[in-house]
PDB file of C-alpha atoms in Angstrom:
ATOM      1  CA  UNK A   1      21.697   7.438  13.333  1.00 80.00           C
ATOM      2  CA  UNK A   2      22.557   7.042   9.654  1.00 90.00           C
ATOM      3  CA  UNK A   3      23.897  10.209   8.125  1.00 88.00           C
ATOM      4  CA  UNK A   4      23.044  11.857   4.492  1.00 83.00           C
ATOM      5  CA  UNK A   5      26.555  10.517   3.007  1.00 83.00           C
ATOM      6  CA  UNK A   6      26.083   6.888   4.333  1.00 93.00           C
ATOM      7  CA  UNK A   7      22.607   6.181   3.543  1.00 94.00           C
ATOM      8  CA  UNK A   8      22.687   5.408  -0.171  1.00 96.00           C
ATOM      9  CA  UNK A   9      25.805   3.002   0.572  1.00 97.00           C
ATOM     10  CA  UNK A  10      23.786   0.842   2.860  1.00 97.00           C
ATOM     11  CA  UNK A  11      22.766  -2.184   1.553  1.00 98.00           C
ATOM     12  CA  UNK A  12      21.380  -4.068   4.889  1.00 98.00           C
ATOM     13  CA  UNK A  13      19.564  -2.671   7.243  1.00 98.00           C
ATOM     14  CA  UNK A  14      17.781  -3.542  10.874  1.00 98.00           C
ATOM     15  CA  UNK A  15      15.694  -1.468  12.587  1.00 97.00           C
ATOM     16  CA  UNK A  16      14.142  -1.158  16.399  1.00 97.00           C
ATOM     17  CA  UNK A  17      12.231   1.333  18.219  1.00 97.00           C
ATOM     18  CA  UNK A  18       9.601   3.781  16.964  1.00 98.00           C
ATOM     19  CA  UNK A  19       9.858   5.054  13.097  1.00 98.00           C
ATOM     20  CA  UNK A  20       7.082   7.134  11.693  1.00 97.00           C
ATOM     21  CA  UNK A  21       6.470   8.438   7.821  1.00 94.00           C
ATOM     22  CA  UNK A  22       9.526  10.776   7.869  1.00 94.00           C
ATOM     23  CA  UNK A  23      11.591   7.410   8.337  1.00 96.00           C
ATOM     24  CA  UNK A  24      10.208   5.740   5.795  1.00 96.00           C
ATOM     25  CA  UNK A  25      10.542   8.652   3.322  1.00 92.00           C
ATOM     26  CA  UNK A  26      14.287   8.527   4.313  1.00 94.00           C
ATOM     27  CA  UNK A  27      14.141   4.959   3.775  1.00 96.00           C
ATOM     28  CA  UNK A  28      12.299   4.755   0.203  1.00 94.00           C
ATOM     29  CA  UNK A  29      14.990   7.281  -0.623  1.00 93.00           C
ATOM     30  CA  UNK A  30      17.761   4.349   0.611  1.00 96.00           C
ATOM     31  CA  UNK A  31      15.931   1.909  -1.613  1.00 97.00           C
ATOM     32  CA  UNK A  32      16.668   4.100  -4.322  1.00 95.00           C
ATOM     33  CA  UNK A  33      13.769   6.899  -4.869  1.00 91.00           C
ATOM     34  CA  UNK A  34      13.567   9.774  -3.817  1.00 86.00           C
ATOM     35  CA  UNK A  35      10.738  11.232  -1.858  1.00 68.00           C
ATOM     36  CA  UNK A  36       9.938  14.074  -3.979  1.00 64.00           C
ATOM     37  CA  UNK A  37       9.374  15.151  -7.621  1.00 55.00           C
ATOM     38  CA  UNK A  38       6.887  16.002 -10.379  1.00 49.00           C
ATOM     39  CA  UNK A  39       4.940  14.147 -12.451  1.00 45.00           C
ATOM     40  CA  UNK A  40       4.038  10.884 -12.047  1.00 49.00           C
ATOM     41  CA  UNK A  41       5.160   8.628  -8.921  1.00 55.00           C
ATOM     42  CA  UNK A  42       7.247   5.788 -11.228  1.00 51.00           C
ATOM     43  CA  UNK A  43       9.035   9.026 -12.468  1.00 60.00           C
ATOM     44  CA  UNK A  44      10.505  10.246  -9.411  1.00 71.00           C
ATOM     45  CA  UNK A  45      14.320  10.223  -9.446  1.00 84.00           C
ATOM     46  CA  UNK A  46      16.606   7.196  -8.716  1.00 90.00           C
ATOM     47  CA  UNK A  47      18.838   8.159  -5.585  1.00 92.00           C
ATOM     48  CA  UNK A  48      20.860   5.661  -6.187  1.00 94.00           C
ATOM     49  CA  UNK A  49      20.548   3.886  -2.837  1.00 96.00           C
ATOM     50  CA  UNK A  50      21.619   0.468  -2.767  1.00 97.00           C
ATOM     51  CA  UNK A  51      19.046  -0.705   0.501  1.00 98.00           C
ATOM     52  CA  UNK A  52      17.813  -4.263  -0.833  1.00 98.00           C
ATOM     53  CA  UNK A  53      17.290  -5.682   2.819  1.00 98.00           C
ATOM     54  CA  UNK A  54      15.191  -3.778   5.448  1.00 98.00           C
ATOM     55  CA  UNK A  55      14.245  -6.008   8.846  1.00 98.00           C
ATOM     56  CA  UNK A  56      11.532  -3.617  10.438  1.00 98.00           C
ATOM     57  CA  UNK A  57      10.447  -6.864  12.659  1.00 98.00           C
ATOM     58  CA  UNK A  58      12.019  -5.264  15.941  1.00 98.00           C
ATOM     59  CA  UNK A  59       9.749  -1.346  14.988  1.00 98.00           C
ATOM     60  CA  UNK A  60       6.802  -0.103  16.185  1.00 98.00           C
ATOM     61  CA  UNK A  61       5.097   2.219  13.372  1.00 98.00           C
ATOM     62  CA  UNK A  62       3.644   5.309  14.664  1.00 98.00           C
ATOM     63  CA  UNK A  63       1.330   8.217  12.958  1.00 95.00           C
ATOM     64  CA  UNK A  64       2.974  11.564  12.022  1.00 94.00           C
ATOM     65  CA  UNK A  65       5.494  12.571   9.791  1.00 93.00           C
ATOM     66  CA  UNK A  66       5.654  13.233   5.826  1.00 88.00           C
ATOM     67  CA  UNK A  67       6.963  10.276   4.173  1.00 87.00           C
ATOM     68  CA  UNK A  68       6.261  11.461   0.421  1.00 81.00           C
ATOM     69  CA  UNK A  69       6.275  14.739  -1.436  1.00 77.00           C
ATOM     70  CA  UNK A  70       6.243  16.484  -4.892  1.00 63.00           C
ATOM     71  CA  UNK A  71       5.037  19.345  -7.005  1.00 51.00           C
ATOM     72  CA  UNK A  72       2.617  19.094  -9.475  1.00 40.00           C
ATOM     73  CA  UNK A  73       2.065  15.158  -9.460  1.00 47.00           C
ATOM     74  CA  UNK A  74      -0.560  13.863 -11.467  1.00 48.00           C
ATOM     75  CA  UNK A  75      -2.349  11.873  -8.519  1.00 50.00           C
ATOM     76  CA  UNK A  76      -3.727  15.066  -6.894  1.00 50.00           C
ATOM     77  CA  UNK A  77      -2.079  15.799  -3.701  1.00 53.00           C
ATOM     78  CA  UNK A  78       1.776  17.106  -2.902  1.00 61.00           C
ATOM     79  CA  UNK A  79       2.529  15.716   0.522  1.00 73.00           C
ATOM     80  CA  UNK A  80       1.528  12.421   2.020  1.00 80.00           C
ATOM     81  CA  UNK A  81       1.478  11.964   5.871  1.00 83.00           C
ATOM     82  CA  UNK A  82       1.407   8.637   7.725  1.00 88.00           C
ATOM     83  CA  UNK A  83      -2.235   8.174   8.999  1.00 85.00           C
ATOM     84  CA  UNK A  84      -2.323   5.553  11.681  1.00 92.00           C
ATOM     85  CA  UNK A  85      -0.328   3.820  13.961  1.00 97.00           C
ATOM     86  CA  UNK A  86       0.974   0.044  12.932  1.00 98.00           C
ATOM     87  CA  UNK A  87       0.437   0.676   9.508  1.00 97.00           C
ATOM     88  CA  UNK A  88       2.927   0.587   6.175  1.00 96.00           C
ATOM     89  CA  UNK A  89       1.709   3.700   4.633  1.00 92.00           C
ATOM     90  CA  UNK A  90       0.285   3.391   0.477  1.00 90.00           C
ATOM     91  CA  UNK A  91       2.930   3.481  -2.682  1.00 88.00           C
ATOM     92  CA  UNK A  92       5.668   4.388   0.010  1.00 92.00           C
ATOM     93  CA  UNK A  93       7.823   1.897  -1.417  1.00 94.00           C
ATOM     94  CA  UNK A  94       6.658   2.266  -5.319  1.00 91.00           C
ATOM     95  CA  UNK A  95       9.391   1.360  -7.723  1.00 90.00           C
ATOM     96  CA  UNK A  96      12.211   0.896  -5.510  1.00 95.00           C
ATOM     97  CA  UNK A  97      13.541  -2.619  -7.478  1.00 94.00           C
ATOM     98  CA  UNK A  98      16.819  -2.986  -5.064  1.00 97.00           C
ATOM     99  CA  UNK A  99      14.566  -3.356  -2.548  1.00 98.00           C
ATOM    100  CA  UNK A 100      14.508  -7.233  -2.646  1.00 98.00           C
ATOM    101  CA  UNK A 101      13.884  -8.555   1.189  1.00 98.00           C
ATOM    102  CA  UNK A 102      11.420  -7.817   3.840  1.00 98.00           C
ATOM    103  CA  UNK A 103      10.653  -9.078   7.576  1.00 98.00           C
ATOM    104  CA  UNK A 104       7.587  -7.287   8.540  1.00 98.00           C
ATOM    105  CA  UNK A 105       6.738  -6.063  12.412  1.00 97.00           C
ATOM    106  CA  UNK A 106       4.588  -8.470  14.230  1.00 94.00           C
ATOM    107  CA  UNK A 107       2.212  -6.227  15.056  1.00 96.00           C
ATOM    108  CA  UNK A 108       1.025  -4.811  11.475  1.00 98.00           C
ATOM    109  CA  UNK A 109      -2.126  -4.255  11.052  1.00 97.00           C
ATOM    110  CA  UNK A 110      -2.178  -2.741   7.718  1.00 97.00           C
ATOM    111  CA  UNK A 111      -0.403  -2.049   4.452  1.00 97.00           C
ATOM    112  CA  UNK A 112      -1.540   0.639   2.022  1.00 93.00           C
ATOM    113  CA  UNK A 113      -2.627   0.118  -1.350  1.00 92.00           C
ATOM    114  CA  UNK A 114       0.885  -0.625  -3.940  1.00 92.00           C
ATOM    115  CA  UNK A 115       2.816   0.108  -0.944  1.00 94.00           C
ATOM    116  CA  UNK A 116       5.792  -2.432  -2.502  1.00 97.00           C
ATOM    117  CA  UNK A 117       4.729  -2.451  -6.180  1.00 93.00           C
ATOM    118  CA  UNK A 118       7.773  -2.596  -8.945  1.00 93.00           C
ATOM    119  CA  UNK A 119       9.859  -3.538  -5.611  1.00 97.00           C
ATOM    120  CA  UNK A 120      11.845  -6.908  -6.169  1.00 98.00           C
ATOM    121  CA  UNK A 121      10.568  -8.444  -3.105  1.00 98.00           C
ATOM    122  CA  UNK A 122       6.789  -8.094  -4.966  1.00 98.00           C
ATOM    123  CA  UNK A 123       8.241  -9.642  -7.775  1.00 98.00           C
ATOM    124  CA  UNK A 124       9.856 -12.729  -6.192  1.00 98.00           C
ATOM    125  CA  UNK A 125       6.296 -13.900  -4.792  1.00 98.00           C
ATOM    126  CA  UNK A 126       4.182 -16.193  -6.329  1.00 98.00           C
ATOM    127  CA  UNK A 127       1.076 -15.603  -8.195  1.00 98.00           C
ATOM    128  CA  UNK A 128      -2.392 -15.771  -6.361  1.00 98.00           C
ATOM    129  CA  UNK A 129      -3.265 -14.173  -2.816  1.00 98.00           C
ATOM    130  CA  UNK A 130      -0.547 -12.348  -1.229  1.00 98.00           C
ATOM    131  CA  UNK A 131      -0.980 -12.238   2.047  1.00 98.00           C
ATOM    132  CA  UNK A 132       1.837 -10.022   4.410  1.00 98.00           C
ATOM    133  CA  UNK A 133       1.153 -11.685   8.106  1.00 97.00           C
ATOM    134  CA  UNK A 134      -2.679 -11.499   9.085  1.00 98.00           C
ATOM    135  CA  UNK A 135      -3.160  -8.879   6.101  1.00 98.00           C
ATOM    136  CA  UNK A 136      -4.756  -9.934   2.375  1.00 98.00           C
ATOM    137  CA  UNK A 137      -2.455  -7.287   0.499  1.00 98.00           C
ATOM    138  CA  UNK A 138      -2.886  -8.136  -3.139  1.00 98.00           C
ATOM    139  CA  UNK A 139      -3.668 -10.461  -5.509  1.00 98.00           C
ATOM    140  CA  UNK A 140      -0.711 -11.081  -7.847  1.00 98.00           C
ATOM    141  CA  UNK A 141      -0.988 -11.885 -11.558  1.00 97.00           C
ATOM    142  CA  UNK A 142      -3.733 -12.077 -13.864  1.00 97.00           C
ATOM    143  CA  UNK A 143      -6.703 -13.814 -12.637  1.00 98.00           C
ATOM    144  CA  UNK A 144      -8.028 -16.761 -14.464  1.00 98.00           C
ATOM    145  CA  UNK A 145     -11.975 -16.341 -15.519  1.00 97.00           C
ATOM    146  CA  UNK A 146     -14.727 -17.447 -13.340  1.00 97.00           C
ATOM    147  CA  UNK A 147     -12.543 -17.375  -9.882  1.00 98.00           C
ATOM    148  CA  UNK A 148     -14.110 -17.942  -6.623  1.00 98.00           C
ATOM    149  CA  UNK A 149     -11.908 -17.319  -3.382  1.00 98.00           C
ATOM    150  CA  UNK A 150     -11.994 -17.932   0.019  1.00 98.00           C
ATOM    151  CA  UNK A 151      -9.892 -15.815   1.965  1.00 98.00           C
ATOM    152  CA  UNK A 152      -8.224 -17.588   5.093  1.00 97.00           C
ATOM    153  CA  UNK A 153      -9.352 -17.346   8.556  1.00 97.00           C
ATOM    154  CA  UNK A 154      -7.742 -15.522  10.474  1.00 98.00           C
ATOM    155  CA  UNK A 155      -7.408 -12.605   8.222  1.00 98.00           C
ATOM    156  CA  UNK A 156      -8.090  -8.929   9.737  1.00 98.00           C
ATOM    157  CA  UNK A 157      -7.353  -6.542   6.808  1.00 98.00           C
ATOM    158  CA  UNK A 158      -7.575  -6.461   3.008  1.00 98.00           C
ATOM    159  CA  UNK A 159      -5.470  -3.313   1.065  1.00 97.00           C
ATOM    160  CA  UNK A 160      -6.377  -0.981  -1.337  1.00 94.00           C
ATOM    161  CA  UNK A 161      -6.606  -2.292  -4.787  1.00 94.00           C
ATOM    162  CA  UNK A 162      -5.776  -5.883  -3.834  1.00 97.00           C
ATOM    163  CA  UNK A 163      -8.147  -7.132  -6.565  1.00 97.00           C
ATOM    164  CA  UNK A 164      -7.675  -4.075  -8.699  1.00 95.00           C
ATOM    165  CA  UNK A 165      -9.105  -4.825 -12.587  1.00 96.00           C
ATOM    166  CA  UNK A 166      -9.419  -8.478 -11.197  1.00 98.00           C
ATOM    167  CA  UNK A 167     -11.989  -8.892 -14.284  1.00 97.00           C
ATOM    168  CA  UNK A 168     -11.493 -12.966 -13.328  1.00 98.00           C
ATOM    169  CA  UNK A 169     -12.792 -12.707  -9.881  1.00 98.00           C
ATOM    170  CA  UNK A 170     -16.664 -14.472  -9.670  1.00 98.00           C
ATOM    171  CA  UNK A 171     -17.715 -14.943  -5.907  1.00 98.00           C
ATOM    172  CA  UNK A 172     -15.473 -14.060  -3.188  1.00 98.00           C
ATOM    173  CA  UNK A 173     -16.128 -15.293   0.722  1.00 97.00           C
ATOM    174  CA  UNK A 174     -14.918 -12.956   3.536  1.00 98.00           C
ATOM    175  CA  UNK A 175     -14.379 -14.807   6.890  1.00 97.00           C
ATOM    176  CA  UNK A 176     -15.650 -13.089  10.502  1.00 97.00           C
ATOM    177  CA  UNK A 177     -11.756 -12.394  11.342  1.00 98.00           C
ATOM    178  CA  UNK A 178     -11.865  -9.380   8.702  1.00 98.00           C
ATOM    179  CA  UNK A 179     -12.369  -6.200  10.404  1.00 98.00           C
ATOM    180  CA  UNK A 180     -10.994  -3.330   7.233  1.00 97.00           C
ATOM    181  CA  UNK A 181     -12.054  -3.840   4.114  1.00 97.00           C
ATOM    182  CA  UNK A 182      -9.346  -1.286   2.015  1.00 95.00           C
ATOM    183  CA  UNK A 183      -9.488   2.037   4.254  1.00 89.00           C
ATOM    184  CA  UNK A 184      -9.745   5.672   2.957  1.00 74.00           C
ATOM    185  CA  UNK A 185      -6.236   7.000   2.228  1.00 63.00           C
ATOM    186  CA  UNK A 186      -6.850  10.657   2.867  1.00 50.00           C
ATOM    187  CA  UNK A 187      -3.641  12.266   1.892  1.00 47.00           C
ATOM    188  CA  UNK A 188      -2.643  16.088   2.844  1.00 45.00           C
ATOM    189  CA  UNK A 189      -3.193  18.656  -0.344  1.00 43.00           C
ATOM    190  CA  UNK A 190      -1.944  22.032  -0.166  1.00 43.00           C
ATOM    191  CA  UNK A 191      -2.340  22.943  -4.008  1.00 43.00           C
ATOM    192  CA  UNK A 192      -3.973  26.255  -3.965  1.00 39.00           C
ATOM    193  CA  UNK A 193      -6.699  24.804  -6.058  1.00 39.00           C
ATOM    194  CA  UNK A 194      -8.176  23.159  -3.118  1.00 38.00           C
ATOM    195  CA  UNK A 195      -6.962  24.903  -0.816  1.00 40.00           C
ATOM    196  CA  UNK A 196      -5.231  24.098   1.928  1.00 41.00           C
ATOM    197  CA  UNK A 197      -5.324  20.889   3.837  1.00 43.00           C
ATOM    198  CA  UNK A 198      -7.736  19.345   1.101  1.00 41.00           C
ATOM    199  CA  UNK A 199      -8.135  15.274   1.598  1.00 42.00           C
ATOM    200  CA  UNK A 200      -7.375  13.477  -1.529  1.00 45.00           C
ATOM    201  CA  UNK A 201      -9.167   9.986  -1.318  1.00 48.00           C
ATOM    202  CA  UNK A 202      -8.402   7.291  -3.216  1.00 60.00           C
ATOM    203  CA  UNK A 203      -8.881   3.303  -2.672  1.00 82.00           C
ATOM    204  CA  UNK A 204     -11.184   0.913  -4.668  1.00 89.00           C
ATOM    205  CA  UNK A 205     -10.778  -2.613  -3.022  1.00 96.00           C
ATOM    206  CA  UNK A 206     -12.365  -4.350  -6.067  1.00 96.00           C
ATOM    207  CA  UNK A 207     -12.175  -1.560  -8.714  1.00 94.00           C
ATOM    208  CA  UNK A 208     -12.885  -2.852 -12.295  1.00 96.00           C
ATOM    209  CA  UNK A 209     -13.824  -6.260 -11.001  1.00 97.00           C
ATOM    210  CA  UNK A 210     -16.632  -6.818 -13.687  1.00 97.00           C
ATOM    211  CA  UNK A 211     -16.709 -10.375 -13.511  1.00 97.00           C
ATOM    212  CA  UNK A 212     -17.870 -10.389  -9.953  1.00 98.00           C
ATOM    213  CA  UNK A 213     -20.993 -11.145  -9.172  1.00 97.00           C
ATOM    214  CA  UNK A 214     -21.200 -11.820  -5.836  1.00 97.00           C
ATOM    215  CA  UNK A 215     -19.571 -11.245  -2.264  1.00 97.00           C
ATOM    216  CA  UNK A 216     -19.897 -12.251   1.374  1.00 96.00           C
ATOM    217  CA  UNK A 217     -19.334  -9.673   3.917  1.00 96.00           C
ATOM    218  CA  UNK A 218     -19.464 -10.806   7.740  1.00 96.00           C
ATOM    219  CA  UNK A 219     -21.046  -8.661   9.579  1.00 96.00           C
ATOM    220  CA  UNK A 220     -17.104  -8.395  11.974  1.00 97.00           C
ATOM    221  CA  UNK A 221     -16.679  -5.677   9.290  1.00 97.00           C
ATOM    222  CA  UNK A 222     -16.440  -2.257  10.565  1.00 96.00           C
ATOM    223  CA  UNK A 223     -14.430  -0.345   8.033  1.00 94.00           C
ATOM    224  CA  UNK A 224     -15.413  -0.311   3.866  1.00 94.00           C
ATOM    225  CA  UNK A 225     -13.174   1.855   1.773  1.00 91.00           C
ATOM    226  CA  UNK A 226     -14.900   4.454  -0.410  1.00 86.00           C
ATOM    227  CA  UNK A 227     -14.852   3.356  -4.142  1.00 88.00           C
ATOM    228  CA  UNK A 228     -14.463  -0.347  -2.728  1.00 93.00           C
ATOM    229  CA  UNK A 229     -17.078  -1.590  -5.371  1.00 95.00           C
ATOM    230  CA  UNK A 230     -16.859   1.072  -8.482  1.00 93.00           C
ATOM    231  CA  UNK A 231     -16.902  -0.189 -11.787  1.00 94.00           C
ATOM    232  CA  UNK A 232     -18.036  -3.346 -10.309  1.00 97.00           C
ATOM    233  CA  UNK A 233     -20.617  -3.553 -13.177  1.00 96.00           C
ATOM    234  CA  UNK A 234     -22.107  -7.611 -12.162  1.00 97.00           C
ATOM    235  CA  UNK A 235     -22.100  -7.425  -8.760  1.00 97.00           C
ATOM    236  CA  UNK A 236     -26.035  -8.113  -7.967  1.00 95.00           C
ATOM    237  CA  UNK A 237     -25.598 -10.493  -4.075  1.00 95.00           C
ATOM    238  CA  UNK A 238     -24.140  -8.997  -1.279  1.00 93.00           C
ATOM    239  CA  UNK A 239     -24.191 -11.521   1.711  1.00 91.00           C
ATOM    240  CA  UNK A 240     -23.352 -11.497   5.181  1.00 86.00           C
TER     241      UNK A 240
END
């Protein structure tokens, strides 16, 4: 148990046993953001919290539980649940820069779209595919023209917006170990002006990828996020 006066002091921390999206709004709030506010996400207030190393290798993730809030927020929803078990839920840990190391669970099977953007452990890794254990998260930098990739065997997932405005990418080859390409990240909207319990759905695997013209899909595939392929503009050869 960590208490509401310790948890901004903590600088270390090791987890085990079952944590769901309340945790990990109480622990994006240790990293040093809080887990509510208006406007825009990268405005939310600084808490402070000096977490910079989080082990979550001994957890098991499980669904349930409200891991971000706010009122008014430009992205269209106010509350953001954890979907699925095993997975790090999307821009959970968005602009938290103390947060510098992190030793994933074993059993992952996927992270959400920016989940660790503007954190300092996303900084520290090297350009090109960034993969988090069997999982194709993002690709980091800007993308040199006329890029063809190969992503590795043995890879299940691929994230939301890994290859986001990758205007570089040309071909890219999908092996028969990928089961989810980006899933939809429905999010929990009780603005009046949906009304209540409205799904918010955003994704776009290769959004704004104009340069690509061509992709292999294996037919292992069983999940395609909606708005995987928008703005896509080139793409004319889908294979399997």
């Amino acid at each position: 148990y960590i208490s509401e006066d310790e948890k901004y002091l903590i600088e270390e921390l090791t987890l085990t046993g079952e944590i769901n999206g309340t945790d990990f709004g109480f622990l994006r709030e240790m990293a040093g953001r809080a887990n509510y506010g208006r406007g825009y996400i990268s405005n939310f207030i600084d808490t402070g919290g000096r977490l910079s190393v989080l082990d979550l290798s001994g957890v098991k993730i499980v669904a349930g539980g409200v891991y971000l809030s706010g009122d008014d927020m430009d992205l269209g929803y106010d509350e953001l649940q954890l979907q699925h078990n095993d997975e790090i839920p999307p821009i959970v840990f968005w602009g938290c820069n103390r947060l510098s190391s992190v030793v994933f669970p074993n059993d992952l099977s996927y992270v959400g779209g920016e989940a660790f953007t503007g954190t300092t452990w996303y900084d520290n890794q090297l350009d090109g595919l960034l993969y988090i254990g069997n999982i194709l998260y993002k690709y980091k930098g800007e993308m040199p023209e006329n890029t063809n990739i190969s992503v590795k065997e043995g890879t299940t997932s691929i994230s939301c917006l890994a290859f986001y405005d990758c205007k570089g990418l040309n071909t890219i080859s999908i092996p028969q170990s990928v089961t989810v390409i980006g899933k939809d990240e429905d999010y929990r909207d009780n603005k009046k002006s949906y009304g209540t319990n409205h799904l918010h759905v955003i994704c776009g695997v290769f959004y704004g990828c104009t340069g690509m013209t061509s992709i292999t899909i294996p037919n292992s595939v069983k999940t395609i996020a909606n708005q995987t392929f928008s703005e896509c503009t080139n793409l004319t050869s889908i294979n399997d």
